[in-house]
Amino acid sequence: MKKSILFVALATLAMSASAQWFDFSQNVHRYSIGFNLGQAGNNAHFHDFGGGASLSIWGVYVDFVTTGPMYKYDNRLASINDPASVRFLPDSTSTIVNLGYQIPVLPWLRIMPLIGFNVNTSGHTDLATHSAETTGSSESVSVQLYHDYNRESRWTYLNYGGGISVRPIKWINIYGVYTIHAIYGGISLNLEAFAKDELFDE
């Protein structure tokens, strides 16, 4: 086992020996967009699994991940005139927004110091309300019903941490983020490299 670890370490060093470390010119004309999944709101009022997106332009990185209200698309209905009917369900939301910079350690490896904020809200989802949102074209319309969420309280927390991004091929990045209020990962597309169809380094 120790020999295997030593072999992998030596192979990694050999592959990166000829690469230029901390070459910030690699961020020039670099644009990427991605999607992430993970937990938002750790060590805060409310936390749950959610999703979001990321954007990187010339090394400047911004992302968000959000979750809740969990009862918004609940199928249950409530009657206002029925005292036994549960109308208001306690509910919460959590939203993380981070800003940082991608530091190119190696051509395939970046680290990202991040700072941002976490917004938590609490309130009630009103099962007696019925709203709708439509998506699609005139030929194919999709309608999704939802209940209204009534926010009653709000908390804002400072958020900070870091992330790491690995590029297995030139136009794909896999990244993970860990902060004091969230942990999530995602995948992003290097738009500039993808547009040129540069799948691998020369």
mmCIF file with all atom_site columns, C-alpha atoms in Angstrom:
data_model
loop_
_atom_site.group_PDB
_atom_site.id
_atom_site.type_symbol
_atom_site.label_atom_id
_atom_site.label_alt_id
_atom_site.label_comp_id
_atom_site.label_asym_id
_atom_site.label_entity_id
_atom_site.label_seq_id
_atom_site.pdbx_PDB_ins_code
_atom_site.Cartn_x
_atom_site.Cartn_y
_atom_site.Cartn_z
_atom_site.occupancy
_atom_site.B_iso_or_equiv
_atom_site.pdbx_formal_charge
_atom_site.auth_seq_id
_atom_site.auth_comp_id
_atom_site.auth_asym_id
_atom_site.auth_atom_id
_atom_site.pdbx_PDB_model_num
ATOM 1   C CA . MET A 1 1   ? 0.000   0.000  0.000   1.00 0.00 ? 1   MET A CA 1
ATOM 2   C CA . LYS A 1 2   ? 2.823   2.407  0.925   1.00 0.00 ? 2   LYS A CA 1
ATOM 3   C CA . LYS A 1 3   ? 4.576   1.620  -2.363  1.00 0.00 ? 3   LYS A CA 1
ATOM 4   C CA . SER A 1 4   ? 1.384   2.412  -4.294  1.00 0.00 ? 4   SER A CA 1
ATOM 5   C CA . ILE A 1 5   ? 0.988   5.770  -2.541  1.00 0.00 ? 5   ILE A CA 1
ATOM 6   C CA . LEU A 1 6   ? 4.644   6.592  -3.207  1.00 0.00 ? 6   LEU A CA 1
ATOM 7   C CA . PHE A 1 7   ? 4.255   5.658  -6.877  1.00 0.00 ? 7   PHE A CA 1
ATOM 8   C CA . VAL A 1 8   ? 1.176   7.899  -7.286  1.00 0.00 ? 8   VAL A CA 1
ATOM 9   C CA . ALA A 1 9   ? 2.958   10.793 -5.535  1.00 0.00 ? 9   ALA A CA 1
ATOM 10  C CA . LEU A 1 10  ? 6.048   10.449 -7.746  1.00 0.00 ? 10  LEU A CA 1
ATOM 11  C CA . ALA A 1 11  ? 3.931   10.167 -10.903 1.00 0.00 ? 11  ALA A CA 1
ATOM 12  C CA . THR A 1 12  ? 2.029   13.312 -9.955  1.00 0.00 ? 12  THR A CA 1
ATOM 13  C CA . LEU A 1 13  ? 5.257   15.197 -9.340  1.00 0.00 ? 13  LEU A CA 1
ATOM 14  C CA . ALA A 1 14  ? 6.675   14.016 -12.654 1.00 0.00 ? 14  ALA A CA 1
ATOM 15  C CA . MET A 1 15  ? 3.579   15.170 -14.568 1.00 0.00 ? 15  MET A CA 1
ATOM 16  C CA . SER A 1 16  ? 3.551   18.574 -12.885 1.00 0.00 ? 16  SER A CA 1
ATOM 17  C CA . ALA A 1 17  ? 7.305   19.186 -12.927 1.00 0.00 ? 17  ALA A CA 1
ATOM 18  C CA . SER A 1 18  ? 7.213   20.745 -16.372 1.00 0.00 ? 18  SER A CA 1
ATOM 19  C CA . ALA A 1 19  ? 4.027   22.720 -15.652 1.00 0.00 ? 19  ALA A CA 1
ATOM 20  C CA . GLN A 1 20  ? 4.203   26.345 -14.582 1.00 0.00 ? 20  GLN A CA 1
ATOM 21  C CA . TRP A 1 21  ? 2.865   26.858 -11.078 1.00 0.00 ? 21  TRP A CA 1
ATOM 22  C CA . PHE A 1 22  ? 0.588   29.799 -10.227 1.00 0.00 ? 22  PHE A CA 1
ATOM 23  C CA . ASP A 1 23  ? 0.323   31.018 -13.814 1.00 0.00 ? 23  ASP A CA 1
ATOM 24  C CA . PHE A 1 24  ? -2.403  33.679 -13.512 1.00 0.00 ? 24  PHE A CA 1
ATOM 25  C CA . SER A 1 25  ? -2.384  34.243 -17.269 1.00 0.00 ? 25  SER A CA 1
ATOM 26  C CA . GLN A 1 26  ? -4.468  31.046 -17.466 1.00 0.00 ? 26  GLN A CA 1
ATOM 27  C CA . ASN A 1 27  ? -7.440  33.049 -16.158 1.00 0.00 ? 27  ASN A CA 1
ATOM 28  C CA . VAL A 1 28  ? -7.378  35.453 -19.111 1.00 0.00 ? 28  VAL A CA 1
ATOM 29  C CA . HIS A 1 29  ? -10.387 34.988 -21.420 1.00 0.00 ? 29  HIS A CA 1
ATOM 30  C CA . ARG A 1 30  ? -11.611 32.144 -19.203 1.00 0.00 ? 30  ARG A CA 1
ATOM 31  C CA . TYR A 1 31  ? -15.389 31.969 -18.789 1.00 0.00 ? 31  TYR A CA 1
ATOM 32  C CA . SER A 1 32  ? -17.313 29.140 -17.150 1.00 0.00 ? 32  SER A CA 1
ATOM 33  C CA . ILE A 1 33  ? -20.821 28.455 -15.903 1.00 0.00 ? 33  ILE A CA 1
ATOM 34  C CA . GLY A 1 34  ? -21.866 25.619 -13.640 1.00 0.00 ? 34  GLY A CA 1
ATOM 35  C CA . PHE A 1 35  ? -24.506 24.037 -11.449 1.00 0.00 ? 35  PHE A CA 1
ATOM 36  C CA . ASN A 1 36  ? -24.090 22.814 -7.887  1.00 0.00 ? 36  ASN A CA 1
ATOM 37  C CA . LEU A 1 37  ? -25.847 20.705 -5.263  1.00 0.00 ? 37  LEU A CA 1
ATOM 38  C CA . GLY A 1 38  ? -25.308 20.469 -1.526  1.00 0.00 ? 38  GLY A CA 1
ATOM 39  C CA . GLN A 1 39  ? -26.337 21.618 1.903   1.00 0.00 ? 39  GLN A CA 1
ATOM 40  C CA . ALA A 1 40  ? -26.988 25.271 2.701   1.00 0.00 ? 40  ALA A CA 1
ATOM 41  C CA . GLY A 1 41  ? -27.421 26.861 6.110   1.00 0.00 ? 41  GLY A CA 1
ATOM 42  C CA . ASN A 1 42  ? -25.051 24.810 8.273   1.00 0.00 ? 42  ASN A CA 1
ATOM 43  C CA . ASN A 1 43  ? -24.512 26.329 11.744  1.00 0.00 ? 43  ASN A CA 1
ATOM 44  C CA . ALA A 1 44  ? -27.411 28.712 11.116  1.00 0.00 ? 44  ALA A CA 1
ATOM 45  C CA . HIS A 1 45  ? -31.141 28.926 11.826  1.00 0.00 ? 45  HIS A CA 1
ATOM 46  C CA . PHE A 1 46  ? -32.136 26.495 9.068   1.00 0.00 ? 46  PHE A CA 1
ATOM 47  C CA . HIS A 1 47  ? -30.267 24.071 6.833   1.00 0.00 ? 47  HIS A CA 1
ATOM 48  C CA . ASP A 1 48  ? -31.355 21.686 4.116   1.00 0.00 ? 48  ASP A CA 1
ATOM 49  C CA . PHE A 1 49  ? -30.290 20.198 0.778   1.00 0.00 ? 49  PHE A CA 1
ATOM 50  C CA . GLY A 1 50  ? -30.514 22.590 -2.156  1.00 0.00 ? 50  GLY A CA 1
ATOM 51  C CA . GLY A 1 51  ? -29.101 23.636 -5.478  1.00 0.00 ? 51  GLY A CA 1
ATOM 52  C CA . GLY A 1 52  ? -27.665 26.619 -7.275  1.00 0.00 ? 52  GLY A CA 1
ATOM 53  C CA . ALA A 1 53  ? -25.279 27.857 -9.934  1.00 0.00 ? 53  ALA A CA 1
ATOM 54  C CA . SER A 1 54  ? -21.807 29.329 -10.389 1.00 0.00 ? 54  SER A CA 1
ATOM 55  C CA . LEU A 1 55  ? -20.134 31.763 -12.761 1.00 0.00 ? 55  LEU A CA 1
ATOM 56  C CA . SER A 1 56  ? -16.450 32.477 -13.346 1.00 0.00 ? 56  SER A CA 1
ATOM 57  C CA . ILE A 1 57  ? -15.102 35.340 -15.481 1.00 0.00 ? 57  ILE A CA 1
ATOM 58  C CA . TRP A 1 58  ? -11.349 35.901 -15.811 1.00 0.00 ? 58  TRP A CA 1
ATOM 59  C CA . GLY A 1 59  ? -10.814 34.096 -12.506 1.00 0.00 ? 59  GLY A CA 1
ATOM 60  C CA . VAL A 1 60  ? -13.451 36.039 -10.550 1.00 0.00 ? 60  VAL A CA 1
ATOM 61  C CA . TYR A 1 61  ? -15.823 33.438 -9.123  1.00 0.00 ? 61  TYR A CA 1
ATOM 62  C CA . VAL A 1 62  ? -19.383 33.883 -7.811  1.00 0.00 ? 62  VAL A CA 1
ATOM 63  C CA . ASP A 1 63  ? -21.941 31.274 -6.862  1.00 0.00 ? 63  ASP A CA 1
ATOM 64  C CA . PHE A 1 64  ? -25.110 30.659 -4.888  1.00 0.00 ? 64  PHE A CA 1
ATOM 65  C CA . VAL A 1 65  ? -26.991 27.727 -3.403  1.00 0.00 ? 65  VAL A CA 1
ATOM 66  C CA . THR A 1 66  ? -30.501 27.955 -1.992  1.00 0.00 ? 66  THR A CA 1
ATOM 67  C CA . THR A 1 67  ? -33.062 25.713 -0.320  1.00 0.00 ? 67  THR A CA 1
ATOM 68  C CA . GLY A 1 68  ? -36.675 25.941 0.821   1.00 0.00 ? 68  GLY A CA 1
ATOM 69  C CA . PRO A 1 69  ? -39.380 26.739 1.529   1.00 0.00 ? 69  PRO A CA 1
ATOM 70  C CA . MET A 1 70  ? -39.884 22.978 1.764   1.00 0.00 ? 70  MET A CA 1
ATOM 71  C CA . TYR A 1 71  ? -43.703 23.052 1.694   1.00 0.00 ? 71  TYR A CA 1
ATOM 72  C CA . LYS A 1 72  ? -44.057 25.390 -1.285  1.00 0.00 ? 72  LYS A CA 1
ATOM 73  C CA . TYR A 1 73  ? -44.976 22.571 -3.705  1.00 0.00 ? 73  TYR A CA 1
ATOM 74  C CA . ASP A 1 74  ? -46.770 20.402 -1.130  1.00 0.00 ? 74  ASP A CA 1
ATOM 75  C CA . ASN A 1 75  ? -49.821 18.605 -2.595  1.00 0.00 ? 75  ASN A CA 1
ATOM 76  C CA . ARG A 1 76  ? -51.884 19.058 0.550   1.00 0.00 ? 76  ARG A CA 1
ATOM 77  C CA . LEU A 1 77  ? -54.814 21.459 0.606   1.00 0.00 ? 77  LEU A CA 1
ATOM 78  C CA . ALA A 1 78  ? -56.341 23.297 3.541   1.00 0.00 ? 78  ALA A CA 1
ATOM 79  C CA . SER A 1 79  ? -59.857 24.616 4.031   1.00 0.00 ? 79  SER A CA 1
ATOM 80  C CA . ILE A 1 80  ? -60.082 28.055 5.615   1.00 0.00 ? 80  ILE A CA 1
ATOM 81  C CA . ASN A 1 81  ? -63.534 27.233 7.011   1.00 0.00 ? 81  ASN A CA 1
ATOM 82  C CA . ASP A 1 82  ? -62.472 23.949 8.607   1.00 0.00 ? 82  ASP A CA 1
ATOM 83  C CA . PRO A 1 83  ? -60.918 24.584 12.062  1.00 0.00 ? 83  PRO A CA 1
ATOM 84  C CA . ALA A 1 84  ? -59.444 21.077 12.095  1.00 0.00 ? 84  ALA A CA 1
ATOM 85  C CA . SER A 1 85  ? -57.614 21.711 8.840   1.00 0.00 ? 85  SER A CA 1
ATOM 86  C CA . VAL A 1 86  ? -53.937 22.640 9.078   1.00 0.00 ? 86  VAL A CA 1
ATOM 87  C CA . ARG A 1 87  ? -53.570 25.801 7.037   1.00 0.00 ? 87  ARG A CA 1
ATOM 88  C CA . PHE A 1 88  ? -50.197 27.250 8.004   1.00 0.00 ? 88  PHE A CA 1
ATOM 89  C CA . LEU A 1 89  ? -47.110 25.049 8.085   1.00 0.00 ? 89  LEU A CA 1
ATOM 90  C CA . PRO A 1 90  ? -43.924 26.398 9.732   1.00 0.00 ? 90  PRO A CA 1
ATOM 91  C CA . ASP A 1 91  ? -41.329 26.820 7.000   1.00 0.00 ? 91  ASP A CA 1
ATOM 92  C CA . SER A 1 92  ? -37.844 28.250 6.392   1.00 0.00 ? 92  SER A CA 1
ATOM 93  C CA . THR A 1 93  ? -35.365 29.112 3.658   1.00 0.00 ? 93  THR A CA 1
ATOM 94  C CA . SER A 1 94  ? -31.593 29.387 3.412   1.00 0.00 ? 94  SER A CA 1
ATOM 95  C CA . THR A 1 95  ? -29.603 31.102 0.658   1.00 0.00 ? 95  THR A CA 1
ATOM 96  C CA . ILE A 1 96  ? -25.807 31.229 0.300   1.00 0.00 ? 96  ILE A CA 1
ATOM 97  C CA . VAL A 1 97  ? -23.990 33.712 -1.968  1.00 0.00 ? 97  VAL A CA 1
ATOM 98  C CA . ASN A 1 98  ? -20.186 33.596 -2.285  1.00 0.00 ? 98  ASN A CA 1
ATOM 99  C CA . LEU A 1 99  ? -17.577 35.679 -4.107  1.00 0.00 ? 99  LEU A CA 1
ATOM 100 C CA . GLY A 1 100 ? -13.962 34.719 -4.630  1.00 0.00 ? 100 GLY A CA 1
ATOM 101 C CA . TYR A 1 101 ? -11.070 34.259 -7.011  1.00 0.00 ? 101 TYR A CA 1
ATOM 102 C CA . GLN A 1 102 ? -9.708  31.129 -8.683  1.00 0.00 ? 102 GLN A CA 1
ATOM 103 C CA . ILE A 1 103 ? -5.974  30.746 -8.074  1.00 0.00 ? 103 ILE A CA 1
ATOM 104 C CA . PRO A 1 104 ? -4.417  28.492 -10.761 1.00 0.00 ? 104 PRO A CA 1
ATOM 105 C CA . VAL A 1 105 ? -2.001  26.292 -8.800  1.00 0.00 ? 105 VAL A CA 1
ATOM 106 C CA . LEU A 1 106 ? -1.490  24.058 -11.839 1.00 0.00 ? 106 LEU A CA 1
ATOM 107 C CA . PRO A 1 107 ? -3.177  24.087 -15.279 1.00 0.00 ? 107 PRO A CA 1
ATOM 108 C CA . TRP A 1 108 ? -5.657  21.463 -14.039 1.00 0.00 ? 108 TRP A CA 1
ATOM 109 C CA . LEU A 1 109 ? -5.971  22.576 -10.398 1.00 0.00 ? 109 LEU A CA 1
ATOM 110 C CA . ARG A 1 110 ? -7.418  25.748 -8.855  1.00 0.00 ? 110 ARG A CA 1
ATOM 111 C CA . ILE A 1 111 ? -8.086  26.824 -5.288  1.00 0.00 ? 111 ILE A CA 1
ATOM 112 C CA . MET A 1 112 ? -10.739 29.415 -4.426  1.00 0.00 ? 112 MET A CA 1
ATOM 113 C CA . PRO A 1 113 ? -10.771 31.546 -1.254  1.00 0.00 ? 113 PRO A CA 1
ATOM 114 C CA . LEU A 1 114 ? -14.395 32.632 -0.758  1.00 0.00 ? 114 LEU A CA 1
ATOM 115 C CA . ILE A 1 115 ? -16.365 35.151 1.261   1.00 0.00 ? 115 ILE A CA 1
ATOM 116 C CA . GLY A 1 116 ? -20.081 35.864 1.227   1.00 0.00 ? 116 GLY A CA 1
ATOM 117 C CA . PHE A 1 117 ? -23.224 35.679 3.296   1.00 0.00 ? 117 PHE A CA 1
ATOM 118 C CA . ASN A 1 118 ? -25.981 33.294 4.329   1.00 0.00 ? 118 ASN A CA 1
ATOM 119 C CA . VAL A 1 119 ? -29.565 34.571 4.555   1.00 0.00 ? 119 VAL A CA 1
ATOM 120 C CA . ASN A 1 120 ? -32.073 32.527 6.572   1.00 0.00 ? 120 ASN A CA 1
ATOM 121 C CA . THR A 1 121 ? -35.774 33.264 6.798   1.00 0.00 ? 121 THR A CA 1
ATOM 122 C CA . SER A 1 122 ? -38.573 31.659 8.762   1.00 0.00 ? 122 SER A CA 1
ATOM 123 C CA . GLY A 1 123 ? -42.316 31.919 8.375   1.00 0.00 ? 123 GLY A CA 1
ATOM 124 C CA . HIS A 1 124 ? -45.281 29.848 7.251   1.00 0.00 ? 124 HIS A CA 1
ATOM 125 C CA . THR A 1 125 ? -46.417 28.267 3.993   1.00 0.00 ? 125 THR A CA 1
ATOM 126 C CA . ASP A 1 126 ? -50.133 28.890 3.471   1.00 0.00 ? 126 ASP A CA 1
ATOM 127 C CA . LEU A 1 127 ? -51.759 25.698 2.173   1.00 0.00 ? 127 LEU A CA 1
ATOM 128 C CA . ALA A 1 128 ? -55.001 27.586 1.509   1.00 0.00 ? 128 ALA A CA 1
ATOM 129 C CA . THR A 1 129 ? -53.403 29.622 -1.293  1.00 0.00 ? 129 THR A CA 1
ATOM 130 C CA . HIS A 1 130 ? -53.011 28.263 -4.797  1.00 0.00 ? 130 HIS A CA 1
ATOM 131 C CA . SER A 1 131 ? -50.720 30.017 -7.209  1.00 0.00 ? 131 SER A CA 1
ATOM 132 C CA . ALA A 1 132 ? -49.302 28.790 -10.497 1.00 0.00 ? 132 ALA A CA 1
ATOM 133 C CA . GLU A 1 133 ? -46.193 29.242 -12.600 1.00 0.00 ? 133 GLU A CA 1
ATOM 134 C CA . THR A 1 134 ? -46.028 28.300 -16.267 1.00 0.00 ? 134 THR A CA 1
ATOM 135 C CA . THR A 1 135 ? -43.036 27.284 -18.362 1.00 0.00 ? 135 THR A CA 1
ATOM 136 C CA . GLY A 1 136 ? -42.605 26.291 -21.987 1.00 0.00 ? 136 GLY A CA 1
ATOM 137 C CA . SER A 1 137 ? -43.850 27.574 -25.336 1.00 0.00 ? 137 SER A CA 1
ATOM 138 C CA . SER A 1 138 ? -47.374 28.143 -26.591 1.00 0.00 ? 138 SER A CA 1
ATOM 139 C CA . GLU A 1 139 ? -47.379 24.640 -28.119 1.00 0.00 ? 139 GLU A CA 1
ATOM 140 C CA . SER A 1 140 ? -46.258 22.925 -24.908 1.00 0.00 ? 140 SER A CA 1
ATOM 141 C CA . VAL A 1 141 ? -47.071 24.706 -21.652 1.00 0.00 ? 141 VAL A CA 1
ATOM 142 C CA . SER A 1 142 ? -46.243 23.220 -18.258 1.00 0.00 ? 142 SER A CA 1
ATOM 143 C CA . VAL A 1 143 ? -48.136 24.502 -15.211 1.00 0.00 ? 143 VAL A CA 1
ATOM 144 C CA . GLN A 1 144 ? -46.914 23.919 -11.649 1.00 0.00 ? 144 GLN A CA 1
ATOM 145 C CA . LEU A 1 145 ? -49.054 24.817 -8.648  1.00 0.00 ? 145 LEU A CA 1
ATOM 146 C CA . TYR A 1 146 ? -47.527 26.129 -5.427  1.00 0.00 ? 146 TYR A CA 1
ATOM 147 C CA . HIS A 1 147 ? -48.495 27.654 -2.101  1.00 0.00 ? 147 HIS A CA 1
ATOM 148 C CA . ASP A 1 148 ? -47.472 31.107 -0.904  1.00 0.00 ? 148 ASP A CA 1
ATOM 149 C CA . TYR A 1 149 ? -44.678 31.409 1.646   1.00 0.00 ? 149 TYR A CA 1
ATOM 150 C CA . ASN A 1 150 ? -45.120 34.196 4.197   1.00 0.00 ? 150 ASN A CA 1
ATOM 151 C CA . ARG A 1 151 ? -41.787 35.322 5.637   1.00 0.00 ? 151 ARG A CA 1
ATOM 152 C CA . GLU A 1 152 ? -41.857 36.474 9.246   1.00 0.00 ? 152 GLU A CA 1
ATOM 153 C CA . SER A 1 153 ? -38.209 36.602 10.365  1.00 0.00 ? 153 SER A CA 1
ATOM 154 C CA . ARG A 1 154 ? -34.834 36.989 8.684   1.00 0.00 ? 154 ARG A CA 1
ATOM 155 C CA . TRP A 1 155 ? -31.207 36.427 9.748   1.00 0.00 ? 155 TRP A CA 1
ATOM 156 C CA . THR A 1 156 ? -28.010 37.257 7.852   1.00 0.00 ? 156 THR A CA 1
ATOM 157 C CA . TYR A 1 157 ? -24.670 35.568 8.613   1.00 0.00 ? 157 TYR A CA 1
ATOM 158 C CA . LEU A 1 158 ? -21.171 36.210 7.327   1.00 0.00 ? 158 LEU A CA 1
ATOM 159 C CA . ASN A 1 159 ? -19.967 33.219 5.325   1.00 0.00 ? 159 ASN A CA 1
ATOM 160 C CA . TYR A 1 160 ? -16.388 32.312 4.417   1.00 0.00 ? 160 TYR A CA 1
ATOM 161 C CA . GLY A 1 161 ? -14.358 29.311 3.378   1.00 0.00 ? 161 GLY A CA 1
ATOM 162 C CA . GLY A 1 162 ? -12.811 27.919 0.253   1.00 0.00 ? 162 GLY A CA 1
ATOM 163 C CA . GLY A 1 163 ? -13.125 25.619 -2.694  1.00 0.00 ? 163 GLY A CA 1
ATOM 164 C CA . ILE A 1 164 ? -11.104 23.482 -5.045  1.00 0.00 ? 164 ILE A CA 1
ATOM 165 C CA . SER A 1 165 ? -11.611 22.991 -8.768  1.00 0.00 ? 165 SER A CA 1
ATOM 166 C CA . VAL A 1 166 ? -10.169 20.127 -10.833 1.00 0.00 ? 166 VAL A CA 1
ATOM 167 C CA . ARG A 1 167 ? -10.197 19.992 -14.634 1.00 0.00 ? 167 ARG A CA 1
ATOM 168 C CA . PRO A 1 168 ? -10.243 16.414 -15.973 1.00 0.00 ? 168 PRO A CA 1
ATOM 169 C CA . ILE A 1 169 ? -10.560 17.663 -19.573 1.00 0.00 ? 169 ILE A CA 1
ATOM 170 C CA . LYS A 1 170 ? -10.119 21.153 -20.921 1.00 0.00 ? 170 LYS A CA 1
ATOM 171 C CA . TRP A 1 171 ? -13.749 22.241 -21.044 1.00 0.00 ? 171 TRP A CA 1
ATOM 172 C CA . ILE A 1 172 ? -15.060 20.518 -17.878 1.00 0.00 ? 172 ILE A CA 1
ATOM 173 C CA . ASN A 1 173 ? -14.375 21.498 -14.253 1.00 0.00 ? 173 ASN A CA 1
ATOM 174 C CA . ILE A 1 174 ? -15.439 19.577 -11.154 1.00 0.00 ? 174 ILE A CA 1
ATOM 175 C CA . TYR A 1 175 ? -15.454 21.654 -7.984  1.00 0.00 ? 175 TYR A CA 1
ATOM 176 C CA . GLY A 1 176 ? -16.211 21.399 -4.288  1.00 0.00 ? 176 GLY A CA 1
ATOM 177 C CA . VAL A 1 177 ? -16.868 24.169 -1.756  1.00 0.00 ? 177 VAL A CA 1
ATOM 178 C CA . TYR A 1 178 ? -16.695 24.101 2.035   1.00 0.00 ? 178 TYR A CA 1
ATOM 179 C CA . THR A 1 179 ? -17.636 27.140 4.138   1.00 0.00 ? 179 THR A CA 1
ATOM 180 C CA . ILE A 1 180 ? -18.835 27.660 7.690   1.00 0.00 ? 180 ILE A CA 1
ATOM 181 C CA . HIS A 1 181 ? -22.460 27.672 6.486   1.00 0.00 ? 181 HIS A CA 1
ATOM 182 C CA . ALA A 1 182 ? -22.468 25.323 3.474   1.00 0.00 ? 182 ALA A CA 1
ATOM 183 C CA . ILE A 1 183 ? -20.910 22.338 1.794   1.00 0.00 ? 183 ILE A CA 1
ATOM 184 C CA . TYR A 1 184 ? -21.617 21.578 -1.853  1.00 0.00 ? 184 TYR A CA 1
ATOM 185 C CA . GLY A 1 185 ? -20.115 20.490 -5.132  1.00 0.00 ? 185 GLY A CA 1
ATOM 186 C CA . GLY A 1 186 ? -20.791 20.955 -8.797  1.00 0.00 ? 186 GLY A CA 1
ATOM 187 C CA . ILE A 1 187 ? -19.677 20.781 -12.383 1.00 0.00 ? 187 ILE A CA 1
ATOM 188 C CA . SER A 1 188 ? -18.989 23.680 -14.733 1.00 0.00 ? 188 SER A CA 1
ATOM 189 C CA . LEU A 1 189 ? -18.371 24.185 -18.434 1.00 0.00 ? 189 LEU A CA 1
ATOM 190 C CA . ASN A 1 190 ? -15.464 26.266 -19.742 1.00 0.00 ? 190 ASN A CA 1
ATOM 191 C CA . LEU A 1 191 ? -17.363 28.240 -22.399 1.00 0.00 ? 191 LEU A CA 1
ATOM 192 C CA . GLU A 1 192 ? -14.326 29.622 -24.184 1.00 0.00 ? 192 GLU A CA 1
ATOM 193 C CA . ALA A 1 193 ? -12.636 26.209 -24.574 1.00 0.00 ? 193 ALA A CA 1
ATOM 194 C CA . PHE A 1 194 ? -15.939 24.537 -25.451 1.00 0.00 ? 194 PHE A CA 1
ATOM 195 C CA . ALA A 1 195 ? -16.639 27.102 -28.177 1.00 0.00 ? 195 ALA A CA 1
ATOM 196 C CA . LYS A 1 196 ? -13.259 26.330 -29.718 1.00 0.00 ? 196 LYS A CA 1
ATOM 197 C CA . ASP A 1 197 ? -13.880 22.593 -29.262 1.00 0.00 ? 197 ASP A CA 1
ATOM 198 C CA . GLU A 1 198 ? -10.529 22.254 -27.523 1.00 0.00 ? 198 GLU A CA 1
ATOM 199 C CA . LEU A 1 199 ? -11.191 19.001 -25.704 1.00 0.00 ? 199 LEU A CA 1
ATOM 200 C CA . PHE A 1 200 ? -7.649  18.351 -24.530 1.00 0.00 ? 200 PHE A CA 1
ATOM 201 C CA . ASP A 1 201 ? -4.472  20.314 -24.065 1.00 0.00 ? 201 ASP A CA 1
ATOM 202 C CA . GLU A 1 202 ? -2.022  20.144 -26.923 1.00 0.00 ? 202 GLU A CA 1
#
